[in-house]
Amino acid sequence: MGELIVTILTGLSSAASLFLVAAGLSIIFGVTRIVNFAHGSFYMLGAFIGYTMVQAIGGTIVSYWVAVLIAALVVGLIGVLMEILLLRRIYHAPELFQLIATFGVILVIQDVAKEIWGNEDIVSPRAPGLDGAVEIFGQRLPEYDLALIAIAPMVLIGLRLLFYKTRWGTLVRAATQDRQMVAALGVNQRWLFTGVVFLGSLLAGLGGAVQLPKGGADLLMDFGIIAEAFVVVVVGGMGSLGGAFLAAILIGLLNVFGIQIFPNSTLVMMFLVMAVVLVFRPWGLLGKPETPAATGTEIPNEPLRPAVPMVKVLAGLVLAFLIALPLLQELFPTVLDPFVIVQANEILFFVLFAAALHFIMGPGGMVSFGHAAFFGGGAYTSALLVFHFGLPFELAFPAAPIGAALLALIIGWFCVRLTGVYFAMLTLAFAQIAWSIVFQWTEVTEGDDGINSIWPSDWVTPLVLYYLTLGLTVAGVLLIRRIVFSPFGYALRAGRDSPLRSEAIGINIRRQQWFAFTISGAFAGVAGALFLYTKGSIAPTSMEIARSFDALLMTLLGGVEALAGPVVGAAAFKLLEDLFAASEYWRGLMGITIIALVLLLPKGVAGFAQTGVGRRLGLSRAEEVRA
Amino acid sequence: MSDPILTVSGVHSHYGRAHILSDVALEVRGGEVVVLLGRNGAGKSTTFKTIVALVRRTAGEITFLGNRIDNRESYVIARMGLGYVPEERRIFTELTVMENLEVGRQPAREGLEPWTPERLFEIFPNLAEMRDRPGGRMSGGEQQMLTIARTLMGNPSLVLLDEPSEGLAPVIIEQMAQTIGLLKQEGLSVLLCEQNLHFARLVSDRAYIIEKGQIRYEGSMAELEENDEVRAAYLTV
C-alpha cells in the first residue's frame, strides 16, 4: 500500500517538469504556429543556468527559489532573442523551414552549453529546506518530490488566470484561432508573438531548473525531453493546457510503473498509450481537430516538371564521372585519394536516404522527423538476421527494405491520421521509441554497442559494393521519379494540394499517404542496408533524432520543391559535414549554416536553379507566360 | 458634400500570379454610405482586403484621412480608425461575446463618443442576452451582429462591411439595414459590398459596380435605379 502510494507520488512529481515544458511548447505553437524544436534546449539551459544561479546565490530557502526564477527569466529572454532574430523572419515560411531553423538553434545551444558548462554531467545540490524525506506508510519520499507535485497545478492555475482574466490572455486566445483577424482589429501581433515566446521559453527554463535536485543537468537533456514533450502534446491535444497537464501526469505515472513492468524498455509503455489514444482520439485527450488556417491567400506549389535537357545532361555527366571514379582513382592516385571512393559511396547512400524522405515530403506533403527509424530499421533487419540466424548477405540484404517497409507500414498507419506538424511530431516520437527499443533491448540488439562485423559475401569487394551502391541509388532515384510522375504520384500531389477536392473525386488520401510512407520507408531501408555493409556495423546512433535531421537537412539544402533537391542536398551536406568535422564546434557551425540557409536561401540549392538566375543559366524551364 | 476620407486610386492586386484587381479607384466621403456592387468573384472582397492590407496591393495608392495607408500594416490601419468586418465573419469561436468585444477594443477617438459593450447592446439587444456565450454557439445572424459590434469597439470612423446581408434571413436583413442607418446617424462612414441590390438600395447613398476586378460604373443610388442597362449588364445573373 505504502509502496503504491509512494510510486504514484514519484510519478506525479516527475510529471511536473514535463508539464511545464509541454505547456510552453503548446502555448508557443498556438499563436505562432511554430513547433519550437529548440524547446528542449531551453529546458536544458534552464537546468544549467539554474545550477549556476543556485551555486552563486541559492544558499537559503528564499534565495534558492529566487535563483530558480532568475534562471527561468533568463531562458525566457533567450527565447525573446530567438524570436526577434530568427522566428520573426520566418513566420510566413513553410513549416519545414521553421522546424529546421529551430533545429539549427538546438545545435548552436549545444555547443554554447558545452563551452560554458563542459561535458561532465552536473549534480545539483538539494534545495534548502526540502532536503529531507517524509515517511508515508513506512515508505520514504523525498520532500522535494512533494514540492514538484505542487508546482504543476500552481502553474496550471496561474496560466489559466493569465489566459482567461487578462486582456493579454484574451488576445492570445483570439490570435491562436485567427491571428490575421486580430491584426485587422488593431492589435500589433509582433509583441503578442514575442510575449508568447517569452512565456513559453520561460516555462521550459522553469521546467529545467525545478528538476535540478532530481536530475541535474547534462548535454543530452534536450533531445530526451523534446520527444517526451511531443508525446505529451500529442496525447493531451495541441493547444490544450489541461490536456498537457493530464497527459504529463499519465506519462509520469507510466514512467514509474513502466519500469516495474518492462524494466528494459520504459518507452514501450509510452508507445502503447500513445497508440491507444491516437486510435480513439486522434486529436488528443482534450484537443480539437486541426483546422486549416483561414487565410486563403497561400500561393499553391508550382507543378513539378520533368527535367530539362540541361539537367539531364548534367546528371549524365555526374553519373559518368561516378562510374569512372574507381578507374580515375587508379590512374591518378596522386590527385585522387582512395578515400574519395569511400566518400562517394557514403554520399550515394545518403542521396538515396534523402530521396526517400523527399518523396513523402515534397510530392507527399508529409514532413517526417523520424526517418532515421527506417534507415536504421533496414540496417538492423539485415544485421539481426545475420547476427542471430547467420543469414548470408544475399538474403539478409534484400530483407532490409522489407523490414523497413513493415516498420513504416505500422508507424505510418498511426501517422497518416494526423497532418502537418502533428504528423511531424508523431514521426519524431515514434522514431525516438524505435531508437529506445534498440538501445534498451540489449539481449536482442546488443544495445549501445551495436552489432559489429557484418560484412558482405567475399565476392562483394569494396569495388563491387561501390557499384552496387551506385546502381541501387541511381535505380532508386529514377524509380522514385517514375512514381512521382505516375497516376499514383498525381493522386498523392493532388491530396497534398487540395485534400478536400481530392477526397471529393474519390481519392482515399490517407491510403495514398500510407502507401507512400511505406514506399519511402523501404527506400530508406535500402540506404540503411548499404550503410551497414559499407561500415560493417550498426549502432543505435544511426536511428537517433540527429540522424533524422541529417536527412531533413539534405532535403532542405537541396530544396523541397525541386526533384533534384535530395541529390544535390545530400552531396552538399556531406561536403559541409566533412568541412566542419575538423572543428571542435562543428555542431554550432552546422547550426549557424542551417539558420543562415533558411534565412537566405529558402528554396534550397537546387530550388535556386528554378529562380530567375537559375533559369537564365538554363537550369530549369522558362516560366510560361499566362494570359 | 464633405471631403473624401478614403481614396483608392489605380490599385492592382494579385493572388500569386493571378491578377485580381486592376486599376480600381473609388472614394468614400465623410458620413456617406457607399456600396460596391458586383457578382460573385468580381473582386469585391479583394478590394476590401487590399484596403486593410490583408492582401498586398501591387500598384496604386490608398489614402485614409489624408494619410497614405497602402504601405502600412493591418493593425496600424485599424488603429487609425478604419474598421473591417470580413465576409466570413471570423468570430473567435472559443471566446465569449464579451471577450470578442474585448479583442476589438481600442482607445477612444477624439470627437467620437467611444463605444462600450453597453452602448453596443442597445443597438444589438440580442447580444446583451448572451454575454458569456462562446462565439461558436451563436446563429449566423447573431455572429454577424457580433462581428460588427466587435469592429465598432475599435471606434472607427469608417467601417468596411463585406456582404453583411449574405446568408441572413429576411427579418435579420431588415435589422441589418436599420443598423447601418443608425451608424450613419452616429456620424460613421460605411463602405459595404453587396450582391443584393435590394439591400443596397435600402442603405446606400452612392454605388460603384465592379466586374472582373475593374470598376465599371459609378453613380448615385438613384441614378443606378434608373439605369436598367447597367443593372442588366453587371448585376443580373
Short mmCIF file of C-alpha atoms in Angstrom, two decimals, chain B residues 51-227:
data_model
loop_
_atom_site.label_atom_id
_atom_site.label_comp_id
_atom_site.label_asym_id
_atom_site.label_seq_id
_atom_site.Cartn_x
_atom_site.Cartn_y
_atom_site.Cartn_z
CA ILE B 51 -7.60 48.40 -48.37
CA VAL B 52 -6.92 46.87 -44.93
CA ALA B 53 -3.62 45.34 -46.13
CA LEU B 54 -4.64 41.71 -45.68
CA VAL B 55 -3.79 41.44 -49.37
CA ARG B 56 -0.83 43.49 -50.55
CA ARG B 57 -1.51 45.81 -53.44
CA THR B 58 0.96 45.56 -56.30
CA ALA B 59 0.39 49.11 -57.53
CA GLY B 60 -1.70 52.16 -56.69
CA GLU B 61 -2.41 54.49 -53.79
CA ILE B 62 -4.77 54.25 -50.86
CA THR B 63 -5.32 57.28 -48.64
CA PHE B 64 -7.28 57.34 -45.41
CA LEU B 65 -7.95 60.60 -43.54
CA GLY B 66 -5.22 62.25 -45.55
CA ASN B 67 -2.55 59.60 -44.81
CA ARG B 68 -1.17 57.05 -47.24
CA ILE B 69 -2.03 53.62 -45.81
CA ASP B 70 -1.01 51.34 -48.66
CA ASN B 71 2.33 50.56 -47.05
CA ARG B 72 1.00 50.24 -43.52
CA GLU B 73 0.34 47.04 -41.64
CA SER B 74 -3.21 45.93 -40.90
CA TYR B 75 -3.06 46.75 -37.21
CA VAL B 76 -1.85 50.30 -37.88
CA ILE B 77 -4.67 50.88 -40.36
CA ALA B 78 -7.21 49.57 -37.84
CA ARG B 79 -5.81 51.84 -35.14
CA MET B 80 -6.15 54.83 -37.47
CA GLY B 81 -9.89 54.23 -37.37
CA LEU B 82 -10.59 52.05 -40.38
CA GLY B 83 -12.73 49.13 -39.24
CA TYR B 84 -13.12 45.96 -41.27
CA VAL B 85 -15.92 43.40 -41.00
CA PRO B 86 -14.99 40.33 -43.05
CA GLU B 87 -17.44 38.35 -45.09
CA GLU B 88 -16.70 35.07 -43.32
CA ARG B 89 -17.35 36.90 -40.02
CA ARG B 90 -14.33 35.29 -38.40
CA ILE B 91 -15.75 35.35 -34.92
CA PHE B 92 -13.38 33.94 -32.29
CA THR B 93 -15.45 30.86 -31.65
CA GLU B 94 -13.68 29.90 -28.42
CA LEU B 95 -14.15 33.35 -26.93
CA THR B 96 -17.35 34.63 -25.34
CA VAL B 97 -19.28 37.58 -26.72
CA MET B 98 -17.69 39.89 -24.15
CA GLU B 99 -14.23 38.55 -24.93
CA ASN B 100 -14.77 39.00 -28.66
CA LEU B 101 -15.66 42.62 -27.98
CA GLU B 102 -12.58 43.00 -25.78
CA VAL B 103 -10.30 41.91 -28.62
CA GLY B 104 -11.72 44.71 -30.76
CA ARG B 105 -11.36 47.40 -28.09
CA GLN B 106 -9.13 50.35 -28.92
CA PRO B 107 -8.68 53.70 -27.17
CA ALA B 108 -11.36 56.35 -27.69
CA ARG B 109 -11.00 58.68 -30.64
CA GLU B 110 -11.30 62.44 -30.41
CA GLY B 111 -14.68 63.80 -31.39
CA LEU B 112 -16.46 60.44 -31.24
CA GLU B 113 -18.27 59.02 -28.29
CA PRO B 114 -16.37 55.80 -27.50
CA TRP B 115 -18.23 52.54 -27.99
CA THR B 116 -18.71 50.38 -24.94
CA PRO B 117 -20.31 46.94 -24.74
CA GLU B 118 -23.33 48.55 -23.05
CA ARG B 119 -23.79 51.09 -25.84
CA LEU B 120 -23.46 48.32 -28.43
CA PHE B 121 -26.01 46.18 -26.64
CA GLU B 122 -28.54 48.99 -27.18
CA ILE B 123 -28.09 48.57 -30.92
CA PHE B 124 -27.77 44.79 -30.79
CA PRO B 125 -30.10 43.76 -27.95
CA ASN B 126 -29.73 40.08 -28.83
CA LEU B 127 -26.07 40.17 -27.87
CA ALA B 128 -26.85 41.53 -24.42
CA GLU B 129 -28.60 38.30 -23.58
CA MET B 130 -25.63 36.10 -24.44
CA ARG B 131 -22.65 37.94 -22.98
CA ASP B 132 -20.93 34.78 -21.82
CA ARG B 133 -21.82 32.55 -24.74
CA PRO B 134 -18.90 31.32 -26.85
CA GLY B 135 -18.92 32.76 -30.37
CA GLY B 136 -19.08 29.25 -31.81
CA ARG B 137 -22.51 28.65 -30.33
CA MET B 138 -24.33 31.56 -31.95
CA SER B 139 -26.55 31.69 -35.03
CA GLY B 140 -25.28 33.22 -38.27
CA GLY B 141 -27.27 36.41 -37.71
CA GLU B 142 -26.01 36.76 -34.15
CA GLN B 143 -22.45 36.22 -35.34
CA GLN B 144 -22.91 38.90 -37.97
CA MET B 145 -24.10 41.35 -35.30
CA LEU B 146 -21.18 40.41 -33.06
CA THR B 147 -18.62 40.89 -35.79
CA ILE B 148 -19.93 44.41 -36.48
CA ALA B 149 -20.05 45.20 -32.76
CA ARG B 150 -16.50 43.88 -32.36
CA THR B 151 -15.22 46.19 -35.10
CA LEU B 152 -17.08 49.16 -33.61
CA MET B 153 -15.21 48.59 -30.32
CA GLY B 154 -12.19 49.95 -32.17
CA ASN B 155 -14.03 53.31 -32.52
CA PRO B 156 -13.61 53.52 -36.29
CA SER B 157 -14.62 56.49 -38.37
CA LEU B 158 -15.08 54.30 -41.46
CA VAL B 159 -16.36 50.74 -41.49
CA LEU B 160 -15.91 48.30 -44.37
CA LEU B 161 -18.74 45.77 -44.35
CA ASP B 162 -18.19 42.76 -46.58
CA GLU B 163 -21.58 41.39 -47.70
CA PRO B 164 -23.42 41.99 -44.44
CA SER B 165 -26.67 40.53 -45.79
CA GLU B 166 -25.18 37.27 -47.01
CA GLY B 167 -26.86 34.16 -45.71
CA LEU B 168 -29.22 36.02 -43.40
CA ALA B 169 -32.96 35.61 -43.05
CA PRO B 170 -35.10 38.49 -44.46
CA VAL B 171 -36.08 39.72 -41.00
CA ILE B 172 -32.44 39.92 -39.96
CA ILE B 173 -31.53 41.68 -43.20
CA GLU B 174 -34.02 44.39 -42.36
CA GLN B 175 -32.46 44.72 -38.91
CA MET B 176 -29.08 44.99 -40.56
CA ALA B 177 -30.28 47.80 -42.79
CA GLN B 178 -31.58 49.66 -39.74
CA THR B 179 -28.26 49.15 -38.01
CA ILE B 180 -26.36 50.66 -40.92
CA GLY B 181 -28.74 53.63 -40.89
CA LEU B 182 -28.03 54.03 -37.18
CA LEU B 183 -24.29 54.02 -37.75
CA LYS B 184 -24.73 56.73 -40.35
CA GLN B 185 -26.66 58.79 -37.82
CA GLU B 186 -23.76 58.35 -35.40
CA GLY B 187 -21.57 60.07 -38.00
CA LEU B 188 -19.77 56.99 -39.27
CA SER B 189 -18.98 56.41 -42.91
CA VAL B 190 -19.67 52.97 -44.33
CA LEU B 191 -18.34 51.21 -47.38
CA LEU B 192 -20.15 47.96 -47.96
CA CYS B 193 -20.08 45.45 -50.73
CA GLU B 194 -23.14 43.54 -51.83
CA GLN B 195 -24.70 41.33 -54.43
CA ASN B 196 -28.12 42.05 -53.03
CA LEU B 197 -29.32 45.14 -54.88
CA HIS B 198 -32.47 45.33 -52.83
CA PHE B 199 -30.49 45.56 -49.60
CA ALA B 200 -28.01 48.02 -51.11
CA ARG B 201 -30.90 50.25 -52.17
CA LEU B 202 -32.17 50.39 -48.57
CA VAL B 203 -28.96 51.77 -47.13
CA SER B 204 -26.65 53.37 -49.70
CA ASP B 205 -26.14 56.90 -50.98
CA ARG B 206 -23.80 56.05 -53.83
CA ALA B 207 -22.80 52.91 -55.71
CA TYR B 208 -19.83 51.51 -57.61
CA ILE B 209 -20.05 48.42 -59.76
CA ILE B 210 -17.08 46.14 -60.04
CA GLU B 211 -16.70 43.43 -62.67
CA LYS B 212 -13.63 41.28 -63.33
CA GLY B 213 -11.56 43.40 -60.97
CA GLN B 214 -12.39 46.69 -62.64
CA ILE B 215 -14.75 49.49 -61.65
CA ARG B 216 -17.35 49.68 -64.45
CA TYR B 217 -19.88 52.14 -63.10
CA GLU B 218 -20.09 54.94 -60.60
CA GLY B 219 -23.12 56.99 -59.64
CA SER B 220 -25.73 57.79 -57.06
CA MET B 221 -28.08 55.04 -55.97
CA ALA B 222 -30.98 56.89 -57.59
CA GLU B 223 -29.16 57.05 -60.92
CA LEU B 224 -28.38 53.38 -60.83
CA GLU B 225 -32.02 52.56 -60.25
CA GLU B 226 -32.92 54.47 -63.40
CA ASN B 227 -30.28 52.72 -65.46
#
